[in-house]
Tab-separated table of C-alpha atoms and ligand atoms in Angstrom:
chain	number	residue	atom	x	y	z
A	1	UNK	CA	14.230	-19.816	49.959
A	2	UNK	CA	10.773	-19.692	48.419
A	3	UNK	CA	9.247	-16.261	48.326
A	4	UNK	CA	6.292	-17.480	50.428
A	5	UNK	CA	8.606	-18.640	53.201
A	6	UNK	CA	10.702	-15.544	52.897
A	7	UNK	CA	7.661	-13.330	53.247
A	8	UNK	CA	6.775	-15.010	56.537
A	9	UNK	CA	10.117	-14.081	58.022
A	10	UNK	CA	10.655	-10.747	56.325
A	11	UNK	CA	10.633	-7.387	58.040
A	12	UNK	CA	8.630	-4.458	56.718
A	13	UNK	CA	11.761	-3.005	55.168
A	14	UNK	CA	12.570	-6.091	53.179
A	15	UNK	CA	8.933	-6.472	52.092
A	16	UNK	CA	9.102	-2.931	50.755
A	17	UNK	CA	12.274	-3.826	48.859
A	18	UNK	CA	10.578	-6.845	47.286
A	19	UNK	CA	7.524	-4.817	46.275
A	20	UNK	CA	9.648	-1.891	45.172
A	21	UNK	CA	7.699	0.725	47.156
A	22	UNK	CA	7.118	1.698	50.753
A	23	UNK	CA	4.078	-0.036	52.279
A	24	UNK	CA	2.476	3.127	53.594
A	25	UNK	CA	0.274	1.568	56.287
A	26	UNK	CA	2.620	-1.367	56.700
A	27	UNK	CA	2.692	-1.107	60.475
A	28	UNK	CA	-1.037	-1.814	60.544
A	29	UNK	CA	-0.796	-5.092	58.577
A	30	UNK	CA	-1.929	-8.123	60.615
A	31	UNK	CA	1.027	-10.256	61.663
A	32	UNK	CA	2.001	-12.845	59.088
A	33	UNK	CA	-0.168	-11.203	56.430
A	34	UNK	CA	1.179	-11.454	52.895
A	35	UNK	CA	0.636	-8.324	50.803
A	36	UNK	CA	-1.245	-9.213	47.606
A	37	UNK	CA	1.701	-8.043	45.522
A	38	UNK	CA	3.712	-10.935	46.936
A	39	UNK	CA	1.140	-13.689	47.125
A	40	UNK	CA	1.823	-15.002	43.678
A	41	UNK	CA	5.455	-16.001	43.524
A	42	UNK	CA	6.969	-15.271	40.135
A	43	UNK	CA	9.402	-18.142	39.484
A	44	UNK	CA	10.792	-16.394	36.394
A	45	UNK	CA	11.972	-13.467	38.498
A	46	UNK	CA	12.792	-15.562	41.558
A	47	UNK	CA	15.124	-17.876	39.645
A	48	UNK	CA	16.168	-15.420	36.854
A	49	UNK	CA	14.643	-17.598	34.132
A	50	UNK	CA	13.658	-16.775	30.570
A	51	UNK	CA	9.923	-16.065	30.162
A	52	UNK	CA	9.660	-18.853	27.572
A	53	UNK	CA	10.429	-21.476	30.254
A	54	UNK	CA	7.433	-23.603	31.253
A	55	UNK	CA	6.485	-24.246	34.886
A	56	UNK	CA	5.487	-27.908	35.285
A	57	UNK	CA	5.014	-27.830	39.049
A	58	UNK	CA	5.420	-25.260	41.826
A	59	UNK	CA	5.560	-27.645	44.803
A	60	UNK	CA	8.257	-28.724	44.285
A	61	UNK	CA	9.512	-26.271	41.657
A	62	UNK	CA	9.959	-27.883	38.248
A	63	UNK	CA	10.517	-25.797	35.113
A	64	UNK	CA	11.564	-26.796	31.634
A	65	UNK	CA	13.249	-25.051	28.736
A	66	UNK	CA	11.991	-24.926	25.157
A	67	UNK	CA	14.354	-26.271	22.492
A	68	UNK	CA	15.183	-22.805	21.115
A	69	UNK	CA	16.237	-21.601	24.585
A	70	UNK	CA	19.032	-24.175	24.556
A	71	UNK	CA	20.739	-22.677	21.505
A	72	UNK	CA	23.867	-21.436	23.357
A	73	UNK	CA	26.973	-23.635	23.326
A	74	UNK	CA	27.194	-23.198	27.095
A	75	UNK	CA	23.765	-23.110	28.725
A	76	UNK	CA	23.168	-19.904	30.714
A	77	UNK	CA	21.199	-20.019	33.962
A	78	UNK	CA	18.207	-18.319	32.299
A	79	UNK	CA	17.555	-21.429	30.148
A	80	UNK	CA	18.428	-24.215	32.571
A	81	UNK	CA	15.572	-26.499	33.545
A	82	UNK	CA	14.843	-26.881	37.256
A	83	UNK	CA	14.015	-30.232	38.801
A	84	UNK	CA	13.374	-30.480	42.511
A	85	UNK	CA	12.184	-33.514	44.430
A	86	UNK	CA	11.719	-31.698	47.713
A	87	UNK	CA	11.618	-28.239	49.240
A	88	UNK	CA	14.606	-26.016	48.608
A	89	UNK	CA	16.904	-25.475	51.617
A	90	UNK	CA	16.177	-22.538	53.854
A	91	UNK	CA	18.832	-20.249	55.356
A	92	UNK	CA	21.987	-21.336	53.552
A	93	UNK	CA	25.049	-20.085	55.441
A	94	UNK	CA	28.047	-20.502	53.158
A	95	UNK	CA	30.566	-19.783	55.948
A	96	UNK	CA	29.198	-22.730	57.958
A	97	UNK	CA	28.618	-25.117	55.048
A	98	UNK	CA	30.388	-28.470	55.370
A	99	UNK	CA	30.765	-31.674	53.386
A	100	UNK	CA	31.112	-34.942	55.304
A	101	UNK	CA	32.625	-38.075	53.765
A	102	UNK	CA	31.393	-41.182	55.610
A	103	UNK	CA	29.924	-44.633	54.950
A	104	UNK	CA	30.894	-48.266	55.637
A	105	UNK	CA	33.807	-48.056	53.227
A	106	UNK	CA	35.511	-44.832	54.310
A	107	UNK	CA	38.861	-45.207	56.103
A	108	UNK	CA	38.565	-41.949	58.075
A	109	UNK	CA	35.258	-40.140	58.282
A	110	UNK	CA	36.065	-36.509	57.439
A	111	UNK	CA	34.288	-33.180	57.378
A	112	UNK	CA	35.497	-30.299	55.212
A	113	UNK	CA	34.441	-26.676	55.146
A	114	UNK	CA	33.980	-25.117	51.723
A	115	UNK	CA	37.188	-23.131	52.239
A	116	UNK	CA	39.095	-26.349	53.021
A	117	UNK	CA	37.739	-28.094	49.927
A	118	UNK	CA	38.706	-25.148	47.771
A	119	UNK	CA	42.215	-24.694	49.177
A	120	UNK	CA	43.217	-28.322	49.642
A	121	UNK	CA	42.338	-29.783	46.246
A	122	UNK	CA	43.127	-28.861	42.643
A	123	UNK	CA	40.390	-27.035	40.711
A	124	UNK	CA	39.034	-28.327	37.410
A	125	UNK	CA	36.508	-26.916	34.953
A	126	UNK	CA	34.373	-29.071	32.653
A	127	UNK	CA	31.326	-28.465	30.528
A	128	UNK	CA	28.936	-31.243	31.543
A	129	UNK	CA	25.680	-32.411	29.977
A	130	UNK	CA	23.055	-33.531	32.430
A	131	UNK	CA	19.613	-34.658	31.370
A	132	UNK	CA	16.730	-35.666	33.614
A	133	UNK	CA	15.959	-39.389	33.272
A	134	UNK	CA	12.343	-38.388	32.619
A	135	UNK	CA	13.066	-35.921	29.792
A	136	UNK	CA	10.629	-36.753	26.959
A	137	UNK	CA	8.193	-38.488	29.333
A	138	UNK	CA	5.181	-36.618	27.902
A	139	UNK	CA	5.321	-38.727	24.725
A	140	UNK	CA	4.857	-42.151	26.326
A	141	UNK	CA	1.606	-44.015	25.794
A	142	UNK	CA	0.044	-45.224	28.047
A	143	UNK	CA	1.143	-42.066	29.860
A	144	UNK	CA	3.580	-42.247	32.749
A	145	UNK	CA	3.082	-40.281	35.944
A	146	UNK	CA	5.516	-37.554	36.879
A	147	UNK	CA	6.528	-34.229	35.401
A	148	UNK	CA	5.457	-34.170	31.771
A	149	UNK	CA	8.817	-33.081	30.345
A	150	UNK	CA	8.845	-32.534	26.589
A	151	UNK	CA	12.400	-31.934	25.328
A	152	UNK	CA	13.797	-29.255	27.656
A	153	UNK	CA	15.092	-31.149	30.709
A	154	UNK	CA	18.722	-31.045	29.632
A	155	UNK	CA	21.524	-28.515	30.036
A	156	UNK	CA	25.233	-28.234	29.488
A	157	UNK	CA	26.798	-25.532	31.643
A	158	UNK	CA	30.431	-25.103	32.628
A	159	UNK	CA	31.178	-26.307	36.158
A	160	UNK	CA	34.244	-25.639	38.305
A	161	UNK	CA	35.156	-27.611	41.380
A	162	UNK	CA	37.392	-30.271	42.853
A	163	UNK	CA	37.479	-33.898	41.797
A	164	UNK	CA	35.361	-36.188	43.944
A	165	UNK	CA	38.177	-38.735	43.549
A	166	UNK	CA	40.723	-36.448	45.233
A	167	UNK	CA	38.433	-35.857	48.197
A	168	UNK	CA	37.457	-39.533	48.581
A	169	UNK	CA	41.128	-40.544	48.465
A	170	UNK	CA	41.960	-37.957	51.098
A	171	UNK	CA	39.425	-39.587	53.446
A	172	UNK	CA	40.520	-43.059	52.302
A	173	UNK	CA	38.571	-45.648	50.321
A	174	UNK	CA	38.395	-49.205	51.680
A	175	UNK	CA	38.808	-52.132	49.272
A	176	UNK	CA	35.194	-53.199	49.626
A	177	UNK	CA	33.789	-49.874	48.323
A	178	UNK	CA	31.260	-50.362	45.505
A	179	UNK	CA	29.086	-47.245	45.386
A	180	UNK	CA	28.767	-43.673	46.600
A	181	UNK	CA	25.586	-41.972	47.753
A	182	UNK	CA	25.014	-38.241	48.183
A	183	UNK	CA	23.264	-36.323	50.944
A	184	UNK	CA	21.818	-32.866	50.484
A	185	UNK	CA	20.286	-30.004	52.421
A	186	UNK	CA	16.871	-29.815	50.763
A	187	UNK	CA	13.837	-30.974	52.719
A	188	UNK	CA	11.509	-33.871	52.085
A	189	UNK	CA	8.103	-32.672	50.823
A	190	UNK	CA	6.613	-33.826	54.140
A	191	UNK	CA	9.104	-31.577	56.005
A	192	UNK	CA	9.986	-34.690	58.037
A	193	UNK	CA	13.656	-34.088	58.948
A	194	UNK	CA	14.200	-37.852	59.180
A	195	UNK	CA	13.514	-38.280	55.457
A	196	UNK	CA	15.699	-37.182	52.563
A	197	UNK	CA	14.134	-35.600	49.470
A	198	UNK	CA	16.613	-37.456	47.283
A	199	UNK	CA	19.844	-39.338	48.025
A	200	UNK	CA	21.160	-41.053	44.915
A	201	UNK	CA	24.609	-42.115	43.781
A	202	UNK	CA	26.717	-44.096	41.364
A	203	UNK	CA	29.200	-46.985	41.276
A	204	UNK	CA	32.791	-46.250	42.345
A	205	UNK	CA	34.055	-46.351	38.735
A	206	UNK	CA	31.875	-43.341	37.864
A	207	UNK	CA	32.668	-41.595	41.155
A	208	UNK	CA	36.405	-41.826	40.427
A	209	UNK	CA	36.307	-40.400	36.882
A	210	UNK	CA	38.218	-37.173	36.148
A	211	UNK	CA	35.024	-35.297	35.280
A	212	UNK	CA	33.039	-36.253	38.385
A	213	UNK	CA	33.411	-33.123	40.483
A	214	UNK	CA	32.184	-31.321	43.549
A	215	UNK	CA	31.352	-28.003	41.935
A	216	UNK	CA	31.241	-24.600	43.593
A	217	UNK	CA	31.025	-22.484	40.441
A	218	UNK	CA	28.796	-22.561	37.377
A	219	UNK	CA	29.629	-20.584	34.239
A	220	UNK	CA	32.353	-18.816	36.210
A	221	UNK	CA	30.112	-17.545	39.000
A	222	UNK	CA	28.615	-18.828	42.244
A	223	UNK	CA	26.170	-21.645	41.430
A	224	UNK	CA	22.646	-20.139	41.251
A	225	UNK	CA	20.701	-20.982	44.392
A	226	UNK	CA	18.142	-23.185	42.632
A	227	UNK	CA	20.874	-25.227	40.920
A	228	UNK	CA	22.604	-26.261	44.135
A	229	UNK	CA	24.507	-23.350	45.704
A	230	UNK	CA	26.984	-23.556	47.369
A	231	UNK	CA	28.132	-27.099	46.454
A	232	UNK	CA	26.967	-29.621	43.886
A	233	UNK	CA	27.995	-33.098	42.822
A	234	UNK	CA	28.277	-33.212	39.014
A	235	UNK	CA	28.202	-36.582	37.257
A	236	UNK	CA	27.848	-35.713	33.547
A	237	UNK	CA	26.266	-38.171	31.126
A	238	UNK	CA	24.248	-39.968	33.809
A	239	UNK	CA	20.644	-39.237	34.761
A	240	UNK	CA	20.786	-35.724	36.247
A	241	UNK	CA	19.340	-37.135	39.478
A	242	UNK	CA	22.857	-38.376	40.338
A	243	UNK	CA	24.121	-34.780	40.343
A	244	UNK	CA	23.100	-33.849	43.885
A	245	UNK	CA	22.431	-30.169	44.547
A	246	UNK	CA	23.034	-28.460	47.934
A	247	UNK	CA	25.521	-31.202	48.737
A	248	UNK	CA	26.319	-31.878	52.404
A	249	UNK	CA	27.701	-35.402	52.339
A	250	UNK	CA	28.999	-38.354	50.361
A	251	UNK	CA	28.794	-41.867	51.787
A	252	UNK	CA	31.221	-44.477	50.472
A	253	UNK	CA	29.107	-47.621	50.476
A	254	UNK	CA	29.992	-51.317	50.541
A	255	UNK	CA	26.761	-52.053	48.659
A	256	UNK	CA	24.557	-50.313	46.101
A	257	UNK	CA	23.435	-47.080	47.773
A	258	UNK	CA	19.911	-47.409	49.153
A	259	UNK	CA	19.002	-43.735	49.718
A	260	UNK	CA	15.777	-42.010	48.764
A	261	UNK	CA	14.925	-42.479	45.030
A	262	UNK	CA	17.535	-45.250	44.637
A	263	UNK	CA	15.116	-47.996	45.637
A	264	UNK	CA	11.711	-49.188	44.366
A	265	UNK	CA	11.047	-48.161	40.770
A	266	UNK	CA	12.756	-44.738	40.858
A	267	UNK	CA	15.208	-44.118	38.011
A	268	UNK	CA	14.945	-47.737	36.938
A	269	UNK	CA	13.798	-49.298	33.682
A	270	UNK	CA	12.867	-52.895	32.824
A	271	UNK	CA	16.126	-54.821	32.313
A	272	UNK	CA	14.464	-56.466	29.302
A	273	UNK	CA	11.950	-54.673	27.021
A	274	UNK	CA	8.261	-55.033	27.945
A	275	UNK	CA	4.968	-54.326	26.150
A	276	UNK	CA	3.383	-50.869	26.704
A	277	UNK	CA	1.293	-50.906	29.893
A	278	UNK	CA	2.742	-54.194	31.163
A	279	UNK	CA	3.601	-54.439	34.877
A	280	UNK	CA	7.140	-55.303	35.946
A	281	UNK	CA	8.421	-56.873	39.147
A	282	UNK	CA	10.923	-54.802	41.110
A	283	UNK	CA	13.650	-57.416	40.665
A	284	UNK	CA	13.273	-57.078	36.890
A	285	UNK	CA	14.103	-53.356	37.001
A	286	UNK	CA	17.654	-52.060	36.426
A	287	UNK	CA	19.136	-48.771	37.668
A	288	UNK	CA	19.689	-46.307	34.808
A	289	UNK	CA	23.388	-45.582	34.318
A	290	UNK	CA	24.757	-43.785	31.228
A	291	UNK	CA	22.032	-41.872	29.340
A	292	UNK	CA	21.261	-42.830	25.720
A	293	UNK	CA	22.326	-40.924	22.573
A	294	UNK	CA	20.152	-37.900	21.823
A	295	UNK	CA	20.046	-34.549	20.035
A	296	UNK	CA	18.083	-31.336	19.880
A	297	UNK	CA	17.532	-28.834	17.048
A	298	UNK	CA	17.863	-25.460	18.799
A	299	UNK	CA	17.578	-23.239	15.714
A	300	UNK	CA	15.212	-22.428	14.164
A	301	UNK	CA	12.164	-22.687	16.373
A	302	UNK	CA	9.591	-25.213	15.201
A	303	UNK	CA	7.132	-23.430	12.910
A	304	UNK	CA	9.773	-21.471	10.982
A	305	UNK	CA	8.648	-19.926	7.677
A	306	UNK	CA	11.140	-19.524	4.854
A	307	UNK	CA	11.037	-18.289	1.274
A	308	UNK	CA	11.143	-20.838	-1.540
A	309	UNK	CA	14.610	-21.133	-3.012
A	310	UNK	CA	16.455	-20.201	0.196
A	311	UNK	CA	18.394	-22.724	2.226
A	312	UNK	CA	17.781	-23.069	5.964
A	313	UNK	CA	20.771	-23.264	8.302
A	314	UNK	CA	19.761	-25.460	11.219
A	315	UNK	CA	21.851	-26.084	14.333
A	316	UNK	CA	21.712	-27.844	17.669
A	317	UNK	CA	23.503	-30.145	20.092
A	318	UNK	CA	23.948	-33.891	20.458
A	319	UNK	CA	25.123	-35.989	23.395
A	320	UNK	CA	25.520	-39.676	24.229
A	321	UNK	CA	25.863	-40.236	27.978
A	322	UNK	CA	29.318	-41.672	28.702
A	323	UNK	CA	30.062	-41.972	24.997
A	324	UNK	CA	30.702	-39.486	22.224
A	325	UNK	CA	28.400	-38.801	19.314
A	326	UNK	CA	30.061	-40.183	16.182
A	327	UNK	CA	27.608	-39.148	13.499
A	328	UNK	CA	24.791	-36.653	12.988
A	329	UNK	CA	22.168	-36.730	10.245
A	330	UNK	CA	18.938	-34.976	9.296
A	331	UNK	CA	15.907	-35.922	7.239
A	332	UNK	CA	13.223	-33.796	5.520
A	333	UNK	CA	11.134	-36.771	4.370
A	334	UNK	CA	9.992	-38.263	7.683
A	335	UNK	CA	13.057	-40.412	8.083
A	336	UNK	CA	12.991	-42.168	4.682
A	337	UNK	CA	16.392	-40.743	3.712
A	338	UNK	CA	19.099	-39.042	5.772
A	339	UNK	CA	21.758	-36.484	4.922
A	340	UNK	CA	24.896	-35.775	6.939
A	341	UNK	CA	25.132	-32.760	9.259
A	342	UNK	CA	28.416	-31.150	10.332
A	343	UNK	CA	29.290	-32.404	13.817
A	344	UNK	CA	31.918	-30.884	16.124
A	345	UNK	CA	34.002	-32.669	18.753
A	346	UNK	CA	33.048	-32.040	22.401
A	347	UNK	CA	35.122	-29.383	24.270
A	348	UNK	CA	35.778	-32.117	26.839
A	349	UNK	CA	34.443	-35.595	27.597
A	350	UNK	CA	30.772	-35.543	28.694
A	351	UNK	CA	30.041	-32.151	27.060
A	352	UNK	CA	27.441	-31.963	24.325
A	353	UNK	CA	28.526	-31.512	20.719
A	354	UNK	CA	27.303	-28.924	18.251
A	355	UNK	CA	25.915	-29.735	14.827
A	356	UNK	CA	24.757	-27.683	11.888
A	357	UNK	CA	23.439	-28.312	8.411
A	358	UNK	CA	22.357	-26.311	5.386
A	359	UNK	CA	18.960	-27.718	4.499
A	360	UNK	CA	17.454	-27.282	1.032
A	361	UNK	CA	13.806	-27.911	0.199
A	362	UNK	CA	12.721	-29.078	-3.283
A	363	UNK	CA	9.461	-27.057	-3.497
A	364	UNK	CA	6.940	-24.967	-1.545
A	365	UNK	CA	5.007	-26.705	1.202
A	366	UNK	CA	5.118	-28.191	4.705
A	367	UNK	CA	8.163	-30.080	5.892
A	368	UNK	CA	9.544	-31.532	9.076
A	369	UNK	CA	13.252	-31.588	9.793
A	370	UNK	CA	14.217	-34.579	11.913
A	371	UNK	CA	17.624	-34.922	13.553
A	372	UNK	CA	19.335	-38.197	14.398
A	373	UNK	CA	22.537	-38.812	16.338
A	374	UNK	CA	24.547	-42.048	16.435
A	375	UNK	CA	27.034	-42.831	19.218
A	376	UNK	CA	30.499	-44.370	18.962
A	377	UNK	CA	29.060	-47.831	19.599
A	378	UNK	CA	26.705	-47.497	16.609
A	379	UNK	CA	23.533	-46.907	18.623
A	380	UNK	CA	21.289	-44.367	16.864
A	381	UNK	CA	18.298	-42.418	18.129
A	382	UNK	CA	15.004	-44.179	17.326
A	383	UNK	CA	12.612	-42.290	15.036
A	384	UNK	CA	9.647	-42.974	17.298
A	385	UNK	CA	9.296	-43.243	21.086
A	386	UNK	CA	11.433	-46.165	22.265
A	387	UNK	CA	10.860	-48.902	24.871
A	388	UNK	CA	7.821	-48.100	27.000
A	389	UNK	CA	8.549	-48.278	30.735
A	390	UNK	CA	6.310	-47.634	33.746
A	391	UNK	CA	7.967	-44.379	34.859
A	392	UNK	CA	8.515	-42.925	31.397
A	393	UNK	CA	12.303	-42.696	31.377
A	394	UNK	CA	14.831	-42.521	28.529
A	395	UNK	CA	12.769	-41.247	25.625
A	396	UNK	CA	15.519	-40.413	23.130
A	397	UNK	CA	13.383	-40.286	19.967
A	398	UNK	CA	14.565	-37.993	17.164
A	399	UNK	CA	13.752	-34.329	17.718
A	400	UNK	CA	11.777	-32.673	14.930
A	401	UNK	CA	10.768	-29.192	13.873
A	402	UNK	CA	8.080	-28.022	11.443
A	403	UNK	CA	9.109	-25.766	8.546
A	404	UNK	CA	6.871	-24.059	5.978
A	405	UNK	CA	8.351	-23.046	2.656
A	406	UNK	CA	6.309	-20.263	1.019
B	501	LIG	N1	19.540	-32.134	46.452
B	501	LIG	C1	18.915	-32.396	45.305
B	501	LIG	N2	19.643	-32.700	44.213
B	501	LIG	C2	19.032	-32.969	43.043
B	501	LIG	C3	17.621	-32.993	42.962
B	501	LIG	C4	16.861	-32.661	44.113
B	501	LIG	O1	15.638	-32.634	44.119
B	501	LIG	N3	17.563	-32.372	45.269
B	501	LIG	N4	17.015	-33.343	41.769
B	501	LIG	C5	17.809	-34.163	40.854
B	501	LIG	C6	17.191	-34.342	39.561
B	501	LIG	S1	15.990	-35.531	39.450
B	501	LIG	C7	17.588	-33.631	38.478
B	501	LIG	S2	16.928	-33.930	36.944
B	501	LIG	C8	18.625	-32.570	38.592
B	501	LIG	C9	18.125	-31.256	38.072
B	501	LIG	O2	19.134	-30.291	38.111
B	501	LIG	P1	18.801	-28.747	37.855
B	501	LIG	O3	17.611	-28.378	38.694
B	501	LIG	O4	20.027	-27.997	38.197
B	501	LIG	O5	18.486	-28.621	36.389
B	501	LIG	O6	19.075	-32.380	39.927
B	501	LIG	C10	19.201	-33.561	40.681
B	501	LIG	N5	19.784	-33.251	41.960
B	502	LIG	MO1	15.548	-35.872	37.148
């Protein structure tokens, strides 16, 4: 619940707890009045986020990480970006939470409580990379509307839950099933209960993969509220918008799911490349599926200063949607020549991979270190911003940091 909404409903006692002191003349406050101390919601405290995170929007809440915050192998909550399309759910009651499996292509419509889901199906834990389709949008020219993500709308936490496949099979999948769509408890920005903030999905083949799970734990604990507590669909390697938070339902569809943000130009790119600024017809747009190969230098921070004659140990992560990263390289001469970095295998499919390199600089001066990943199909990250598209999706250009050698 947002602090503003909470304040409206809170009693004097709970207000005092939030402020951390007794409100001495509290009984004389006009009804509904918000004490000044609580008028400015602090998203860093509210969502337990690192102070270096950047707030892109507060209605809905959108926050991004900086590259150096993503240095951990397993992303902690404090550094995970937040992307909301609507208003976060109010009054979550875990004991009454249910998940309904329905749709044209379900054999038996079924509703499960959380306890049933957890006791009936086997548990699995996977580290899963999810990246917002719009990560990197801020670099497109002409600019694209939407949150101006730089590089920080990606995370790779460890998620525990049950396989979506096991649950769908328990309800029964008809032969004509082609897609699933999720339903969630957050509210449309208009607060119109008849509209869903977001209801996306994926083809059956993705829904039935081992790693596609209904998660109830993140990094070994309850999923943080803002990341989808108490239940979240996790579809690693695909645009993060498929990974529905606050999950209440899955529809098995006999056609491509047509929920909110599945239709129109949402999460779609031109099927064939277009010129920057060109308009595209809706029928020439394709739904984004697996995300493209990409990497991030998480150490050091851009702007690092080092002494001449010392080597710099850089490190970071690389990922490639449904694929693995096969090769990792770096350049200190603006991409003219590349040297190999050390690249590790993923801990499981769809988890990002760690890389490191010992970088040596020939003389004092200003350098940039660029990092480039190549996937198992031979696709490499472009050095500059790739294919312009109206909504600014899929910018997987090489990440770069500035280094000064003194
Ligand atoms: N219910 C619900 N699920 C959602 C969203 C949302 O607004 N509501 N946003 C989606 C989008 S666009 C992204 S990028 C990811 C962000 O996940 P995070 O906030 O845990 O980082 O959640 C996805 N799942
Ligand atoms: Mo997103």
